[in-house]
């Protein structure tokens, strides 16, 4: 392992620790080294607050001069809610900047490197690039396409069931898997379900970990069937947004709005337009969504190629039964060569279960 890799991995670790609290900004970490000694470390903590480089520079003080800064993302070059980090690095007198990956943000995209090089600072890029890009997979999509990164998550049995034929589902997965899933909720800006999930389970859709952040609760409800007594309507623990169709009842919409629920009508007459849901969420700066839906909504989003990542907690159990619901329903594909494969798959143990994650590869 080179020194560059060692210090960059430390910067990546600092950045990763902030997962779930920086959106819509990226995760960024920085480490300043001078005379083979770490003199400053920093991570971006929250949108609107100083960037990782600034925290590291403040810690280093005069010791930054002549040193090297390792940063997981290209230093910014524009004036936003904070000043340009590239200019701060130049002013601090650093001699070298090591960058994991360039910023995909069109208003940066190489301009930070240009400022540094024009000031005579040595710039090295591509150190731990793959790790940095994967860490910011949400930001990389949102900043370039203006729509959220969507993760489909489900807890299933070995035969793909999410409940028995009597709708009993507590509990398919282990306690360890359920705790891990709550960390996923904490990392996403919104959590999405279909109305049938609310009708069957009346869930809170909150994050049950210490100091966790409750995501916005997004409900797909074509006919506004959500009960006014549902927890997502009355508990006030998090925002609730309902997406419905043009033909939904106006009086029910008014009742929901009077309880603080935001209601969005998509342009379809009978069923919610899922592509429009994604667009509206992006317009409202929702950068990531955890889809915890049933088989129908999961299939709809997958068929529209809107799923970016799949996370399955697979319990070593068998339920059986043709009427027991599965996590993917709908019509499905007609031929095996149409099946969607997952790339970059990872498998790990969570309690007695297996956590499988990967990225859908869509056929053009």
GROMACS .gro file of C-alpha atoms in nm:
model
  364
    1UNK     CA    1   0.000   0.000   0.000
    2UNK     CA    2   0.140   0.339  -0.102
    3UNK     CA    3   0.136   0.640   0.127
    4UNK     CA    4  -0.116   0.802  -0.107
    5UNK     CA    5  -0.352   0.506  -0.070
    6UNK     CA    6  -0.310   0.496   0.309
    7UNK     CA    7  -0.402   0.860   0.361
    8UNK     CA    8  -0.681   0.852   0.101
    9UNK     CA    9  -0.840   0.553   0.270
   10UNK     CA   10  -0.836   0.747   0.596
   11UNK     CA   11  -1.009   1.037   0.421
   12UNK     CA   12  -1.266   0.796   0.274
   13UNK     CA   13  -1.334   0.650   0.618
   14UNK     CA   14  -1.395   0.998   0.762
   15UNK     CA   15  -1.632   1.079   0.477
   16UNK     CA   16  -1.822   0.750   0.506
   17UNK     CA   17  -1.893   0.815   0.873
   18UNK     CA   18  -2.121   1.103   0.770
   19UNK     CA   19  -2.344   0.889   0.547
   20UNK     CA   20  -2.704   0.992   0.579
   21UNK     CA   21  -2.657   1.352   0.689
   22UNK     CA   22  -2.495   1.547   0.402
   23UNK     CA   23  -2.755   1.517   0.125
   24UNK     CA   24  -2.807   1.657  -0.126
   25UNK     CA   25  -2.432   1.723  -0.095
   26UNK     CA   26  -2.171   1.450  -0.143
   27UNK     CA   27  -1.975   1.266   0.122
   28UNK     CA   28  -1.625   1.417   0.134
   29UNK     CA   29  -1.327   1.358   0.360
   30UNK     CA   30  -0.989   1.530   0.374
   31UNK     CA   31  -0.652   1.462   0.539
   32UNK     CA   32  -0.355   1.701   0.547
   33UNK     CA   33  -0.005   1.558   0.584
   34UNK     CA   34   0.319   1.751   0.642
   35UNK     CA   35   0.660   1.597   0.710
   36UNK     CA   36   0.499   1.250   0.724
   37UNK     CA   37   0.268   1.365   1.002
   38UNK     CA   38  -0.108   1.409   0.991
   39UNK     CA   39  -0.177   1.771   1.083
   40UNK     CA   40  -0.540   1.806   0.982
   41UNK     CA   41  -0.848   1.591   0.916
   42UNK     CA   42  -1.198   1.685   0.819
   43UNK     CA   43  -1.528   1.565   0.677
   44UNK     CA   44  -1.828   1.745   0.533
   45UNK     CA   45  -2.094   1.724   0.804
   46UNK     CA   46  -2.406   1.882   0.657
   47UNK     CA   47  -2.524   2.082   0.357
   48UNK     CA   48  -2.459   2.451   0.410
   49UNK     CA   49  -2.174   2.391   0.655
   50UNK     CA   50  -1.799   2.407   0.577
   51UNK     CA   51  -1.660   2.145   0.343
   52UNK     CA   52  -1.412   1.875   0.448
   53UNK     CA   53  -1.111   2.071   0.319
   54UNK     CA   54  -1.199   2.372   0.533
   55UNK     CA   55  -1.229   2.163   0.849
   56UNK     CA   56  -0.892   2.004   0.776
   57UNK     CA   57  -0.727   2.340   0.701
   58UNK     CA   58  -0.860   2.491   1.025
   59UNK     CA   59  -0.719   2.201   1.224
   60UNK     CA   60  -0.382   2.219   1.051
   61UNK     CA   61  -0.345   2.595   1.077
   62UNK     CA   62   0.008   2.706   0.986
   63UNK     CA   63   0.118   2.342   0.958
   64UNK     CA   64  -0.075   2.317   0.629
   65UNK     CA   65   0.182   2.527   0.444
   66UNK     CA   66   0.401   2.312   0.222
   67UNK     CA   67   0.197   2.000   0.298
   68UNK     CA   68  -0.021   1.762   0.101
   69UNK     CA   69  -0.397   1.741   0.125
   70UNK     CA   70  -0.580   1.421   0.040
   71UNK     CA   71  -0.942   1.478  -0.056
   72UNK     CA   72  -1.198   1.223  -0.171
   73UNK     CA   73  -1.362   1.459  -0.422
   74UNK     CA   74  -1.226   1.739  -0.635
   75UNK     CA   75  -1.222   2.066  -0.435
   76UNK     CA   76  -1.507   2.293  -0.536
   77UNK     CA   77  -1.441   2.601  -0.749
   78UNK     CA   78  -1.766   2.793  -0.716
   79UNK     CA   79  -1.932   3.021  -0.463
   80UNK     CA   80  -2.235   2.848  -0.312
   81UNK     CA   81  -2.339   2.854   0.053
   82UNK     CA   82  -1.966   2.822   0.124
   83UNK     CA   83  -1.659   2.961  -0.054
   84UNK     CA   84  -1.446   2.772  -0.310
   85UNK     CA   85  -1.227   2.511  -0.141
   86UNK     CA   86  -0.975   2.524  -0.426
   87UNK     CA   87  -0.902   2.888  -0.351
   88UNK     CA   88  -0.871   2.813   0.024
   89UNK     CA   89  -0.614   2.544  -0.052
   90UNK     CA   90  -0.412   2.786  -0.265
   91UNK     CA   91  -0.425   3.049   0.010
   92UNK     CA   92  -0.304   2.798   0.270
   93UNK     CA   93   0.013   2.731   0.073
   94UNK     CA   94  -0.018   2.356   0.022
   95UNK     CA   95   0.223   2.213  -0.232
   96UNK     CA   96   0.030   1.904  -0.340
   97UNK     CA   97  -0.334   1.794  -0.371
   98UNK     CA   98  -0.422   1.426  -0.408
   99UNK     CA   99  -0.777   1.368  -0.531
  100UNK     CA  100  -0.972   1.042  -0.546
  101UNK     CA  101  -1.212   1.147  -0.821
  102UNK     CA  102  -1.319   1.456  -1.014
  103UNK     CA  103  -1.649   1.620  -0.924
  104UNK     CA  104  -1.934   1.520  -1.162
  105UNK     CA  105  -2.113   1.847  -1.075
  106UNK     CA  106  -2.116   2.036  -1.407
  107UNK     CA  107  -2.029   2.365  -1.234
  108UNK     CA  108  -1.709   2.211  -1.095
  109UNK     CA  109  -1.605   1.924  -1.329
  110UNK     CA  110  -1.233   1.996  -1.355
  111UNK     CA  111  -1.243   2.365  -1.267
  112UNK     CA  112  -1.114   2.295  -0.915
  113UNK     CA  113  -0.810   2.116  -1.056
  114UNK     CA  114  -0.753   2.402  -1.299
  115UNK     CA  115  -0.741   2.659  -1.018
  116UNK     CA  116  -0.491   2.447  -0.827
  117UNK     CA  117  -0.263   2.382  -1.124
  118UNK     CA  118  -0.268   2.745  -1.231
  119UNK     CA  119  -0.142   2.829  -0.882
  120UNK     CA  120   0.152   2.594  -0.928
  121UNK     CA  121   0.021   2.320  -0.701
  122UNK     CA  122   0.092   1.960  -0.796
  123UNK     CA  123  -0.231   1.767  -0.850
  124UNK     CA  124  -0.263   1.388  -0.848
  125UNK     CA  125  -0.598   1.230  -0.934
  126UNK     CA  126  -0.743   0.878  -0.938
  127UNK     CA  127  -0.622   0.750  -0.599
  128UNK     CA  128  -0.894   0.516  -0.465
  129UNK     CA  129  -1.120   0.647  -0.739
  130UNK     CA  130  -1.355   0.349  -0.751
  131UNK     CA  131  -1.417   0.357  -0.375
  132UNK     CA  132  -1.492   0.727  -0.386
  133UNK     CA  133  -1.736   0.695  -0.674
  134UNK     CA  134  -1.922   0.409  -0.510
  135UNK     CA  135  -1.942   0.600  -0.181
  136UNK     CA  136  -2.110   0.888  -0.364
  137UNK     CA  137  -2.331   0.687  -0.596
  138UNK     CA  138  -2.634   0.884  -0.476
  139UNK     CA  139  -2.476   1.225  -0.532
  140UNK     CA  140  -2.325   1.125  -0.867
  141UNK     CA  141  -2.667   1.040  -1.007
  142UNK     CA  142  -2.859   1.325  -0.850
  143UNK     CA  143  -2.618   1.603  -0.948
  144UNK     CA  144  -2.611   1.495  -1.313
  145UNK     CA  145  -2.967   1.372  -1.374
  146UNK     CA  146  -3.166   1.565  -1.107
  147UNK     CA  147  -3.359   1.256  -1.003
  148UNK     CA  148  -3.311   1.041  -0.692
  149UNK     CA  149  -3.104   0.727  -0.658
  150UNK     CA  150  -3.355   0.451  -0.581
  151UNK     CA  151  -3.272   0.143  -0.376
  152UNK     CA  152  -3.524  -0.139  -0.373
  153UNK     CA  153  -3.503  -0.323  -0.039
  154UNK     CA  154  -3.694  -0.629   0.071
  155UNK     CA  155  -3.684  -0.902   0.335
  156UNK     CA  156  -3.766  -1.237   0.173
  157UNK     CA  157  -3.757  -1.612   0.221
  158UNK     CA  158  -3.548  -1.845   0.006
  159UNK     CA  159  -3.851  -1.890  -0.220
  160UNK     CA  160  -3.895  -1.515  -0.260
  161UNK     CA  161  -4.197  -1.469  -0.032
  162UNK     CA  162  -4.261  -1.157   0.175
  163UNK     CA  163  -4.552  -1.305   0.373
  164UNK     CA  164  -4.761  -1.618   0.406
  165UNK     CA  165  -5.088  -1.665   0.215
  166UNK     CA  166  -5.263  -1.524   0.525
  167UNK     CA  167  -5.047  -1.205   0.503
  168UNK     CA  168  -4.845  -1.294   0.815
  169UNK     CA  169  -4.496  -1.143   0.778
  170UNK     CA  170  -4.361  -1.091   1.132
  171UNK     CA  171  -4.086  -1.181   1.120
  172UNK     CA  172  -3.931  -1.319   0.805
  173UNK     CA  173  -3.582  -1.183   0.870
  174UNK     CA  174  -3.365  -1.179   1.180
  175UNK     CA  175  -3.336  -0.899   1.431
  176UNK     CA  176  -2.988  -0.824   1.296
  177UNK     CA  177  -3.126  -0.780   0.944
  178UNK     CA  178  -3.402  -0.550   1.066
  179UNK     CA  179  -3.149  -0.335   1.251
  180UNK     CA  180  -2.935  -0.315   0.938
  181UNK     CA  181  -3.241  -0.212   0.738
  182UNK     CA  182  -3.302   0.076   0.978
  183UNK     CA  183  -2.952   0.201   0.902
  184UNK     CA  184  -3.053   0.199   0.536
  185UNK     CA  185  -3.354   0.414   0.624
  186UNK     CA  186  -3.127   0.655   0.806
  187UNK     CA  187  -2.906   0.688   0.496
  188UNK     CA  188  -3.189   0.769   0.257
  189UNK     CA  189  -3.375   1.096   0.220
  190UNK     CA  190  -3.710   0.925   0.164
  191UNK     CA  191  -3.877   0.588   0.212
  192UNK     CA  192  -4.147   0.475  -0.031
  193UNK     CA  193  -4.428   0.219  -0.003
  194UNK     CA  194  -4.756   0.146  -0.175
  195UNK     CA  195  -5.089   0.205  -0.006
  196UNK     CA  196  -5.146  -0.169   0.039
  197UNK     CA  197  -4.853  -0.181   0.280
  198UNK     CA  198  -5.019   0.089   0.490
  199UNK     CA  199  -5.357  -0.084   0.476
  200UNK     CA  200  -5.212  -0.420   0.585
  201UNK     CA  201  -4.947  -0.320   0.839
  202UNK     CA  202  -5.010   0.045   0.938
  203UNK     CA  203  -4.630   0.102   0.960
  204UNK     CA  204  -4.457   0.406   1.105
  205UNK     CA  205  -4.179   0.399   0.842
  206UNK     CA  206  -3.935   0.562   1.081
  207UNK     CA  207  -3.572   0.495   1.174
  208UNK     CA  208  -3.531   0.308   1.501
  209UNK     CA  209  -3.163   0.368   1.575
  210UNK     CA  210  -3.010   0.613   1.826
  211UNK     CA  211  -2.992   0.964   1.677
  212UNK     CA  212  -3.135   0.831   1.352
  213UNK     CA  213  -3.296   1.054   1.092
  214UNK     CA  214  -3.651   0.977   0.990
  215UNK     CA  215  -3.688   0.987   0.611
  216UNK     CA  216  -3.973   1.155   0.428
  217UNK     CA  217  -4.250   0.897   0.398
  218UNK     CA  218  -4.365   0.867   0.037
  219UNK     CA  219  -4.687   0.681  -0.031
  220UNK     CA  220  -4.806   0.567  -0.376
  221UNK     CA  221  -5.186   0.575  -0.351
  222UNK     CA  222  -5.371   0.603  -0.683
  223UNK     CA  223  -5.718   0.644  -0.526
  224UNK     CA  224  -5.632   0.801  -0.188
  225UNK     CA  225  -5.734   0.493   0.008
  226UNK     CA  226  -5.496   0.571   0.294
  227UNK     CA  227  -5.697   0.589   0.620
  228UNK     CA  228  -5.700   0.925   0.797
  229UNK     CA  229  -5.614   0.730   1.112
  230UNK     CA  230  -5.299   0.572   0.965
  231UNK     CA  231  -4.979   0.631   1.162
  232UNK     CA  232  -4.811   0.797   0.865
  233UNK     CA  233  -5.094   1.052   0.867
  234UNK     CA  234  -5.136   1.122   1.237
  235UNK     CA  235  -4.810   1.053   1.424
  236UNK     CA  236  -4.618   1.365   1.307
  237UNK     CA  237  -4.286   1.179   1.338
  238UNK     CA  238  -4.184   1.266   0.982
  239UNK     CA  239  -4.318   1.434   0.671
  240UNK     CA  240  -4.562   1.230   0.464
  241UNK     CA  241  -4.603   1.283   0.090
  242UNK     CA  242  -4.878   1.106  -0.102
  243UNK     CA  243  -4.873   1.062  -0.480
  244UNK     CA  244  -5.207   0.997  -0.643
  245UNK     CA  245  -5.389   1.010  -0.977
  246UNK     CA  246  -5.607   1.274  -1.140
  247UNK     CA  247  -5.928   1.091  -1.051
  248UNK     CA  248  -5.859   1.072  -0.677
  249UNK     CA  249  -6.123   1.218  -0.445
  250UNK     CA  250  -6.074   1.594  -0.388
  251UNK     CA  251  -6.241   1.590  -0.048
  252UNK     CA  252  -6.005   1.317   0.073
  253UNK     CA  253  -5.713   1.521  -0.058
  254UNK     CA  254  -5.832   1.824   0.143
  255UNK     CA  255  -5.865   1.609   0.457
  256UNK     CA  256  -5.510   1.481   0.417
  257UNK     CA  257  -5.372   1.828   0.355
  258UNK     CA  258  -5.549   1.957   0.668
  259UNK     CA  259  -5.345   1.699   0.862
  260UNK     CA  260  -5.017   1.819   0.721
  261UNK     CA  261  -4.980   1.560   0.445
  262UNK     CA  262  -4.851   1.682   0.109
  263UNK     CA  263  -5.048   1.547  -0.185
  264UNK     CA  264  -4.916   1.537  -0.543
  265UNK     CA  265  -5.137   1.448  -0.837
  266UNK     CA  266  -4.962   1.286  -1.131
  267UNK     CA  267  -5.099   1.331  -1.481
  268UNK     CA  268  -5.245   0.980  -1.516
  269UNK     CA  269  -5.616   0.925  -1.468
  270UNK     CA  270  -5.626   0.591  -1.283
  271UNK     CA  271  -5.278   0.484  -1.173
  272UNK     CA  272  -4.990   0.691  -1.042
  273UNK     CA  273  -4.731   0.777  -1.307
  274UNK     CA  274  -4.416   0.645  -1.141
  275UNK     CA  275  -4.180   0.831  -1.373
  276UNK     CA  276  -4.349   1.157  -1.277
  277UNK     CA  277  -4.314   1.062  -0.909
  278UNK     CA  278  -3.939   1.034  -0.956
  279UNK     CA  279  -3.924   1.367  -1.139
  280UNK     CA  280  -4.123   1.548  -0.869
  281UNK     CA  281  -3.905   1.403  -0.595
  282UNK     CA  282  -3.597   1.529  -0.777
  283UNK     CA  283  -3.747   1.875  -0.815
  284UNK     CA  284  -3.795   1.878  -0.437
  285UNK     CA  285  -3.426   1.787  -0.375
  286UNK     CA  286  -3.497   1.431  -0.266
  287UNK     CA  287  -3.168   1.274  -0.369
  288UNK     CA  288  -3.229   0.915  -0.253
  289UNK     CA  289  -3.526   0.685  -0.200
  290UNK     CA  290  -3.549   0.351  -0.022
  291UNK     CA  291  -3.830   0.156  -0.187
  292UNK     CA  292  -3.983  -0.086   0.065
  293UNK     CA  293  -4.287  -0.169  -0.141
  294UNK     CA  294  -4.480  -0.484  -0.212
  295UNK     CA  295  -4.461  -0.692  -0.527
  296UNK     CA  296  -4.675  -0.464  -0.743
  297UNK     CA  297  -4.496  -0.135  -0.682
  298UNK     CA  298  -4.154  -0.305  -0.690
  299UNK     CA  299  -4.233  -0.458  -1.028
  300UNK     CA  300  -4.360  -0.126  -1.165
  301UNK     CA  301  -4.044   0.062  -1.073
  302UNK     CA  302  -3.822  -0.218  -1.203
  303UNK     CA  303  -4.011  -0.244  -1.533
  304UNK     CA  304  -3.971   0.132  -1.580
  305UNK     CA  305  -3.596   0.090  -1.516
  306UNK     CA  306  -3.610   0.324  -1.217
  307UNK     CA  307  -3.430   0.099  -0.968
  308UNK     CA  308  -3.059   0.177  -0.926
  309UNK     CA  309  -2.973  -0.074  -0.655
  310UNK     CA  310  -3.127  -0.385  -0.502
  311UNK     CA  311  -3.078  -0.494  -0.140
  312UNK     CA  312  -3.235  -0.823  -0.034
  313UNK     CA  313  -3.226  -0.975   0.313
  314UNK     CA  314  -3.277  -1.345   0.244
  315UNK     CA  315  -3.387  -1.561   0.536
  316UNK     CA  316  -3.312  -1.935   0.524
  317UNK     CA  317  -3.683  -2.018   0.537
  318UNK     CA  318  -3.939  -2.166   0.299
  319UNK     CA  319  -4.305  -2.063   0.302
  320UNK     CA  320  -4.445  -2.199  -0.023
  321UNK     CA  321  -4.797  -2.146  -0.150
  322UNK     CA  322  -4.897  -1.999  -0.484
  323UNK     CA  323  -5.102  -1.731  -0.307
  324UNK     CA  324  -4.823  -1.617  -0.077
  325UNK     CA  325  -4.702  -1.275  -0.203
  326UNK     CA  326  -4.356  -1.231  -0.351
  327UNK     CA  327  -4.139  -0.918  -0.359
  328UNK     CA  328  -4.173  -0.897  -0.740
  329UNK     CA  329  -4.511  -0.951  -0.901
  330UNK     CA  330  -4.676  -0.792  -1.204
  331UNK     CA  331  -4.665  -0.977  -1.536
  332UNK     CA  332  -4.292  -1.032  -1.542
  333UNK     CA  333  -4.076  -1.098  -1.846
  334UNK     CA  334  -4.173  -1.350  -2.112
  335UNK     CA  335  -3.825  -1.491  -2.181
  336UNK     CA  336  -3.520  -1.566  -1.972
  337UNK     CA  337  -3.297  -1.351  -2.194
  338UNK     CA  338  -3.506  -1.053  -2.082
  339UNK     CA  339  -3.435  -1.115  -1.713
  340UNK     CA  340  -3.253  -0.835  -1.532
  341UNK     CA  341  -2.916  -0.936  -1.396
  342UNK     CA  342  -2.741  -0.769  -1.103
  343UNK     CA  343  -2.385  -0.650  -1.138
  344UNK     CA  344  -2.122  -0.593  -0.867
  345UNK     CA  345  -2.314  -0.823  -0.635
  346UNK     CA  346  -2.208  -0.856  -0.274
  347UNK     CA  347  -2.317  -1.114  -0.017
  348UNK     CA  348  -2.274  -1.084   0.359
  349UNK     CA  349  -2.428  -1.242   0.668
  350UNK     CA  350  -2.669  -1.049   0.890
  351UNK     CA  351  -2.764  -1.275   1.177
  352UNK     CA  352  -2.898  -1.596   1.025
  353UNK     CA  353  -2.976  -1.421   0.697
  354UNK     CA  354  -2.787  -1.331   0.383
  355UNK     CA  355  -2.776  -0.971   0.265
  356UNK     CA  356  -2.745  -0.960  -0.114
  357UNK     CA  357  -2.689  -0.631  -0.293
  358UNK     CA  358  -2.627  -0.542  -0.656
  359UNK     CA  359  -2.704  -0.307  -0.942
  360UNK     CA  360  -2.964  -0.390  -1.212
  361UNK     CA  361  -2.827  -0.408  -1.565
  362UNK     CA  362  -3.107  -0.298  -1.796
  363UNK     CA  363  -3.133  -0.412  -2.154
  364UNK     CA  364  -3.158  -0.123  -2.399
   0.00000   0.00000   0.00000
